[in-house]
Backbone as JSON, one array per atom type, in Angstrom:
{
  "sequence": "MKIILLQDDKNLGKKGDVIEASDGYARNYILPKKIGIEANAKNMNDLKLQKAKEAKIAAEQLQAAKDLAAVLETKTVEVKIKAGEGGRVFGSVSSKEIVAACKEQHGIELDKKKVVLPEALKSFGAYEVNIKLHPQVTAKLKVHISES",
  "N": [[10.04, 5.18, 36.59], [7.15, 4.29, 35.51], [5.93, 4.95, 32.37], [3.23, 6.19, 30.11], [3.06, 6.23, 26.89], [1.82, 9.07, 24.92], [2.62, 9.94, 22.01], [4.36, 8.89, 19.44], [7.77, 8.51, 19.83], [10.98, 8.56, 18.5], [13.36, 7.84, 20.08], [11.87, 6.3, 22.36], [9.49, 5.15, 21.96], [6.45, 3.46, 20.56], [3.06, 5.38, 20.13], [0.99, 4.6, 23.02], [2.93, 2.85, 24.16], [4.07, 1.22, 26.92], [6.6, 2.15, 29.23], [9.3, 2.02, 30.84], [11.28, 4.52, 32.39], [13.5, 6.77, 33.67], [13.56, 8.33, 37.1], [13.99, 11.37, 36.91], [14.17, 11.93, 34.03], [11.87, 11.37, 33.36], [10.49, 13.29, 34.91], [11.44, 15.64, 34.04], [11.42, 15.62, 31.16], [9.92, 13.89, 29.63], [7.3, 14.08, 30.69], [6.57, 16.93, 30.99], [6.94, 17.99, 28.0], [4.65, 16.55, 27.48], [4.88, 14.43, 25.95], [4.64, 11.95, 27.58], [2.57, 10.14, 29.8], [2.03, 9.6, 33.39], [2.06, 6.51, 34.17], [-0.13, 5.32, 35.91], [-3.1, 3.32, 37.67], [-5.23, 4.46, 37.02], [-4.93, 5.7, 34.44], [-4.16, 3.15, 33.02], [-6.27, 2.2, 32.71], [-7.76, 3.64, 31.12], [-5.94, 3.41, 28.94], [-6.26, 1.01, 28.34], [-9.29, 0.85, 27.47], [-9.22, 2.64, 25.47], [-7.43, 1.3, 23.45], [-8.99, -0.98, 23.1], [-10.99, -0.07, 21.81], [-10.05, 0.82, 19.35], [-9.31, -1.2, 18.22], [-11.93, -2.46, 17.7], [-12.91, -0.69, 15.66], [-11.08, -0.81, 14.0], [-11.61, -3.19, 13.26], [-14.3, -3.02, 12.18], [-13.77, -1.69, 9.87], [-12.18, -3.07, 8.51], [-14.33, -5.26, 7.75], [-16.14, -3.56, 6.38], [-14.48, -3.13, 4.39], [-14.16, -5.5, 3.26], [-17.23, -6.08, 2.38], [-17.65, -4.19, 0.49], [-15.8, -4.9, -1.3], [-16.62, -7.39, -2.19], [-18.63, -6.29, -3.29], [-17.83, -5.05, -5.63], [-16.55, -6.84, -7.03], [-18.19, -7.94, -8.78], [-19.34, -6.05, -10.33], [-19.27, -4.41, -13.66], [-17.77, -1.9, -15.0], [-18.62, 0.27, -17.62], [-16.65, 2.38, -19.85], [-16.12, 4.93, -22.12], [-14.11, 5.91, -24.68], [-12.89, 8.18, -26.73], [-11.93, 7.87, -30.36], [-10.17, 7.82, -33.56], [-9.32, 7.41, -36.98], [-9.19, 4.23, -38.28], [-9.3, 2.74, -35.67], [-7.45, 4.01, -33.76], [-6.83, 5.36, -30.49], [-7.43, 8.04, -28.7], [-5.1, 9.28, -26.35], [-5.61, 8.14, -23.0], [-7.22, 5.86, -20.7], [-8.03, 7.2, -17.39], [-7.33, 6.62, -13.92], [-9.04, 8.62, -12.65], [-11.16, 8.8, -14.4], [-12.1, 6.31, -14.3], [-13.39, 5.98, -11.41], [-14.91, 8.08, -11.72], [-16.82, 6.9, -13.66], [-17.75, 4.49, -12.2], [-18.98, 5.81, -10.02], [-21.27, 7.18, -11.45], [-22.5, 5.03, -13.1], [-22.7, 2.86, -11.21], [-23.33, 4.15, -8.58], [-21.18, 3.7, -6.53], [-18.96, 5.25, -4.55], [-15.38, 5.69, -4.99], [-11.57, 6.15, -4.17], [-9.59, 7.85, -5.95], [-7.12, 7.46, -5.91], [-6.84, 5.14, -4.85], [-7.29, 3.07, -6.74], [-5.44, 0.89, -8.76], [-3.82, 0.95, -11.65], [-2.72, -1.36, -14.09], [-0.91, -0.8, -16.14], [-1.02, 1.84, -18.94], [-4.25, 2.52, -20.0], [-4.89, 2.05, -23.05], [-6.41, 1.03, -25.13], [-8.96, -0.8, -27.1], [-11.41, -3.01, -25.17], [-11.84, -5.15, -22.35], [-10.46, -5.16, -19.07], [-9.15, -6.0, -16.25], [-9.05, -4.48, -13.06], [-7.24, -3.67, -10.39], [-8.41, -2.37, -6.95], [-7.31, -0.95, -4.26], [-9.14, -1.29, -1.21], [-8.45, -1.56, 1.54], [-5.4, -2.11, 3.74], [-5.25, -5.11, 3.87], [-6.97, -5.55, 2.15], [-7.97, -6.22, -1.4], [-9.63, -5.49, -4.48], [-11.11, -6.71, -7.22], [-12.14, -4.81, -10.18], [-14.02, -5.32, -13.14], [-13.35, -3.28, -16.03], [-14.78, -2.21, -19.09], [-13.73, -1.09, -22.03], [-14.9, 1.23, -24.41], [-15.79, 2.58, -27.91], [-16.73, 5.62, -28.01]],
  "CA": [[9.04, 5.37, 37.11], [6.47, 3.47, 34.6], [5.29, 6.04, 31.49], [2.34, 5.62, 29.14], [3.66, 7.41, 25.73], [0.93, 9.39, 24.4], [3.01, 10.01, 20.57], [5.68, 8.0, 18.83], [9.08, 8.68, 19.77], [11.94, 7.34, 17.79], [14.26, 7.1, 21.29], [11.03, 6.25, 23.27], [8.84, 3.83, 21.33], [5.48, 4.18, 20.03], [2.3, 5.73, 21.09], [0.31, 3.72, 23.8], [3.68, 1.75, 24.81], [4.42, 1.7, 28.43], [7.96, 2.7, 29.2], [10.32, 2.51, 32.51], [12.11, 5.81, 32.37], [14.25, 7.18, 35.09], [12.2, 9.66, 37.42], [14.34, 12.78, 36.46], [13.92, 12.01, 32.76], [10.14, 11.52, 33.27], [9.79, 14.38, 35.11], [11.89, 16.76, 33.3], [11.2, 15.78, 29.62], [8.41, 13.36, 29.11], [5.96, 14.68, 31.18], [6.72, 18.57, 30.66], [6.51, 18.21, 26.6], [3.41, 15.94, 27.0], [5.13, 13.08, 25.3], [3.86, 10.52, 27.91], [1.79, 10.43, 31.46], [2.34, 8.48, 34.64], [1.14, 4.87, 34.39], [-1.09, 4.88, 37.32], [-4.24, 2.87, 37.58], [-6.67, 5.39, 35.86], [-4.42, 5.98, 32.87], [-3.84, 1.91, 32.23], [-7.54, 1.5, 32.43], [-7.93, 4.4, 30.07], [-5.19, 3.12, 27.82], [-7.22, -0.43, 27.87], [-10.31, 0.83, 26.81], [-8.63, 3.24, 24.21], [-6.86, -0.09, 22.6], [-10.29, -1.91, 22.44], [-11.84, 0.97, 21.39], [-9.23, 1.04, 18.28], [-9.26, -2.77, 17.74], [-13.34, -2.26, 17.18], [-13.07, 0.63, 14.65], [-10.11, -1.4, 12.78], [-12.45, -4.47, 12.86], [-15.43, -2.84, 11.37], [-13.31, -0.59, 9.03], [-11.91, -3.93, 7.72], [-15.43, -5.69, 7.7], [-17.16, -2.7, 5.22], [-13.91, -3.08, 2.8], [-14.39, -6.88, 2.43], [-18.26, -6.12, 2.01], [-17.39, -3.29, -0.55], [-15.07, -5.7, -2.37], [-17.62, -8.48, -2.57], [-19.89, -5.75, -4.33], [-17.25, -4.88, -6.84], [-16.19, -8.21, -7.68], [-19.53, -8.43, -9.65], [-19.92, -4.99, -11.0], [-18.32, -3.64, -14.62], [-18.03, -0.35, -15.23], [-18.33, 0.92, -18.84], [-15.88, 3.65, -19.96], [-16.21, 5.17, -23.55], [-13.33, 7.2, -25.19], [-12.96, 8.66, -28.48], [-11.05, 7.28, -31.55], [-9.72, 8.31, -34.84], [-9.49, 6.4, -37.95], [-8.65, 2.93, -38.39], [-9.46, 2.39, -34.22], [-6.59, 5.02, -32.88], [-7.28, 5.77, -29.39], [-6.5, 9.33, -28.48], [-5.1, 9.38, -25.14], [-5.55, 6.67, -22.46], [-8.51, 6.07, -19.77], [-7.33, 7.26, -15.83], [-7.91, 5.94, -12.62], [-10.28, 9.58, -12.25], [-12.33, 8.56, -15.23], [-12.87, 4.86, -13.85], [-13.93, 6.23, -10.44], [-16.37, 8.77, -12.21], [-17.78, 5.84, -14.36], [-18.25, 3.76, -11.49], [-19.93, 6.42, -9.3], [-22.09, 7.17, -12.21], [-23.22, 3.79, -13.02], [-23.44, 1.81, -9.78], [-23.59, 4.54, -7.46], [-20.04, 3.49, -5.62], [-17.75, 6.17, -4.45], [-14.12, 5.1, -4.69], [-10.92, 7.38, -4.3], [-8.8, 7.6, -7.06], [-5.93, 7.15, -5.42], [-6.67, 3.26, -4.73], [-7.3, 2.7, -7.92], [-3.9, 0.63, -9.12], [-3.94, 0.6, -13.02], [-1.22, -2.3, -14.37], [-0.56, -0.06, -17.27], [-2.11, 2.75, -18.98], [-5.16, 1.31, -20.47], [-4.92, 2.82, -24.09], [-6.86, 0.24, -26.4], [-10.35, -1.02, -26.41], [-11.35, -4.48, -24.69], [-11.77, -5.78, -21.22], [-9.64, -5.38, -18.27], [-9.3, -6.16, -14.8], [-8.12, -3.14, -12.31], [-7.18, -3.65, -8.78], [-8.9, -1.34, -6.37], [-6.95, -1.27, -2.76], [-9.61, -0.94, -0.21], [-8.02, -1.58, 3.05], [-4.28, -2.69, 3.51], [-5.72, -6.16, 3.82], [-8.46, -6.06, 1.1], [-8.06, -5.97, -2.64], [-10.99, -5.78, -5.11], [-10.88, -6.54, -8.81], [-13.18, -4.33, -10.76], [-14.08, -5.04, -14.46], [-13.52, -2.13, -16.73], [-14.66, -2.7, -20.06], [-13.26, 0.18, -22.43], [-15.32, 1.17, -25.55], [-15.63, 3.81, -28.42], [-18.07, 6.62, -27.73]],
  "C": [[8.3, 4.94, 35.44], [5.43, 4.6, 33.46], [4.44, 5.28, 30.37], [2.58, 6.77, 27.82], [2.5, 7.96, 24.79], [1.34, 9.91, 22.5], [3.98, 9.34, 20.74], [7.07, 8.9, 19.12], [10.17, 7.96, 19.56], [13.08, 6.8, 18.95], [13.15, 6.33, 22.35], [10.14, 4.91, 23.02], [7.48, 4.53, 20.87], [4.24, 4.66, 20.74], [1.71, 4.74, 21.63], [1.26, 2.65, 24.21], [3.82, 2.26, 26.09], [5.81, 1.38, 28.68], [8.42, 2.51, 30.7], [11.34, 3.41, 31.86], [12.37, 6.45, 33.67], [13.23, 8.19, 35.37], [12.55, 11.05, 36.76], [13.74, 13.03, 34.91], [12.52, 12.41, 32.53], [9.86, 12.73, 33.62], [10.25, 15.95, 34.58], [12.01, 16.6, 31.7], [10.09, 14.9, 29.32], [7.31, 13.97, 29.28], [5.88, 16.4, 30.83], [6.22, 18.67, 29.0], [5.33, 17.36, 26.45], [3.72, 14.9, 26.18], [4.43, 11.47, 25.88], [3.24, 11.28, 29.37], [2.02, 9.26, 31.99], [1.39, 7.32, 34.28], [0.62, 4.26, 35.47], [-2.51, 3.99, 36.82], [-5.12, 3.2, 36.64], [-6.27, 5.21, 34.38], [-4.0, 4.73, 32.26], [-5.45, 1.44, 32.13], [-7.89, 1.91, 31.12], [-7.28, 3.77, 28.58], [-5.99, 1.52, 27.32], [-8.35, -0.38, 27.15], [-10.17, 1.77, 25.39], [-8.26, 2.09, 23.17], [-8.35, -0.66, 22.02], [-11.26, -1.08, 21.79], [-11.23, 1.08, 19.64], [-9.31, -0.06, 17.39], [-10.83, -2.78, 17.07], [-13.41, -1.89, 16.06], [-12.12, -0.15, 13.62], [-11.0, -2.55, 12.08], [-13.68, -4.37, 11.91], [-15.09, -1.9, 10.2], [-13.05, -2.13, 7.67], [-13.33, -4.68, 7.25], [-15.83, -4.75, 6.5], [-16.12, -2.76, 4.0], [-13.99, -4.5, 2.4], [-16.08, -6.7, 2.03], [-18.13, -5.32, 0.8], [-16.74, -4.26, -1.79], [-16.08, -6.68, -3.06], [-18.44, -7.72, -3.84], [-19.01, -5.29, -5.35], [-16.62, -5.79, -7.62], [-17.11, -8.52, -8.54], [-20.02, -7.34, -10.03], [-18.75, -4.9, -12.17], [-18.78, -2.63, -14.85], [-17.49, -0.12, -16.84], [-17.54, 2.08, -19.22], [-15.88, 3.79, -21.57], [-15.02, 6.5, -23.63], [-13.38, 7.36, -26.61], [-11.63, 8.07, -28.89], [-10.94, 7.73, -32.54], [-10.07, 7.19, -35.75], [-8.96, 5.51, -37.58], [-8.48, 2.46, -36.34], [-8.55, 2.83, -33.22], [-7.43, 5.61, -31.67], [-6.54, 7.33, -29.14], [-6.28, 9.67, -26.81], [-5.24, 8.26, -24.28], [-6.81, 7.12, -21.35], [-7.61, 5.91, -17.98], [-8.08, 6.72, -15.12], [-9.23, 6.8, -12.33], [-11.14, 9.08, -13.03], [-13.19, 7.26, -14.7], [-13.65, 5.25, -12.85], [-15.4, 6.96, -10.84], [-17.27, 7.74, -13.14], [-18.63, 5.06, -13.36], [-19.36, 4.59, -10.44], [-21.3, 6.67, -10.31], [-22.94, 6.09, -12.47], [-23.68, 2.94, -11.9], [-23.65, 2.74, -8.54], [-22.43, 4.11, -6.42], [-19.16, 4.57, -5.72], [-16.57, 5.5, -4.25], [-13.22, 6.59, -4.89], [-9.97, 6.71, -5.15], [-7.3, 7.05, -7.01], [-5.61, 5.64, -5.23], [-6.97, 2.65, -5.42], [-5.81, 2.07, -8.73], [-4.56, 0.22, -10.73], [-2.42, -0.26, -13.6], [-0.54, -1.52, -15.38], [-1.4, 0.75, -18.02], [-2.91, 1.96, -20.04], [-5.46, 2.44, -22.14], [-5.45, 2.01, -25.22], [-8.13, -0.1, -25.59], [-10.68, -2.62, -26.05], [-11.64, -4.32, -23.1], [-10.76, -5.78, -20.29], [-9.95, -5.21, -16.75], [-8.5, -5.24, -13.79], [-8.47, -3.6, -10.65], [-7.45, -2.17, -7.83], [-8.49, -1.88, -4.66], [-7.56, -0.49, -1.94], [-9.21, -0.64, 1.0], [-6.7, -2.0, 2.79], [-4.1, -4.23, 3.4], [-6.42, -6.47, 2.81], [-7.98, -5.11, -0.29], [-8.91, -6.13, -3.82], [-10.39, -5.8, -6.53], [-12.13, -5.7, -9.42], [-12.96, -4.29, -12.33], [-14.07, -3.91, -15.11], [-13.95, -2.44, -18.15], [-14.61, -1.11, -20.85], [-13.96, 0.02, -23.95], [-15.03, 1.99, -26.44], [-17.17, 4.57, -28.44], [-18.37, 7.27, -29.01]]
}
């Protein structure tokens, strides 16, 4: 019996796969536990439409990430940090502060978990910080750290 999987199963396969299972296994295990449905013409067509929709959404998300990356490449974020005598910095600049400064200065909202800092930013100057917008898209944001 042909079955379309509705969820991932380590023994059977990934969601959306069409597998061949014995009739007894399908009727007694896969169908009652809602792991899969029978692969008839209607269900196969639904699967095809669902995969097309998912592909379209993925393409739109990729394009949006590329557009945002192009915008971020041209921007510079100014972050001010306190310093003591002799230019010693108290603490370091975190991804949370970079995201807040980006939102305040440019109106661009980012997720702090997507900001990849090469090391702790503990001194004044200009840095390039990677922003992972999508598994295939990484943008470089210029961050300038100055004394407040």
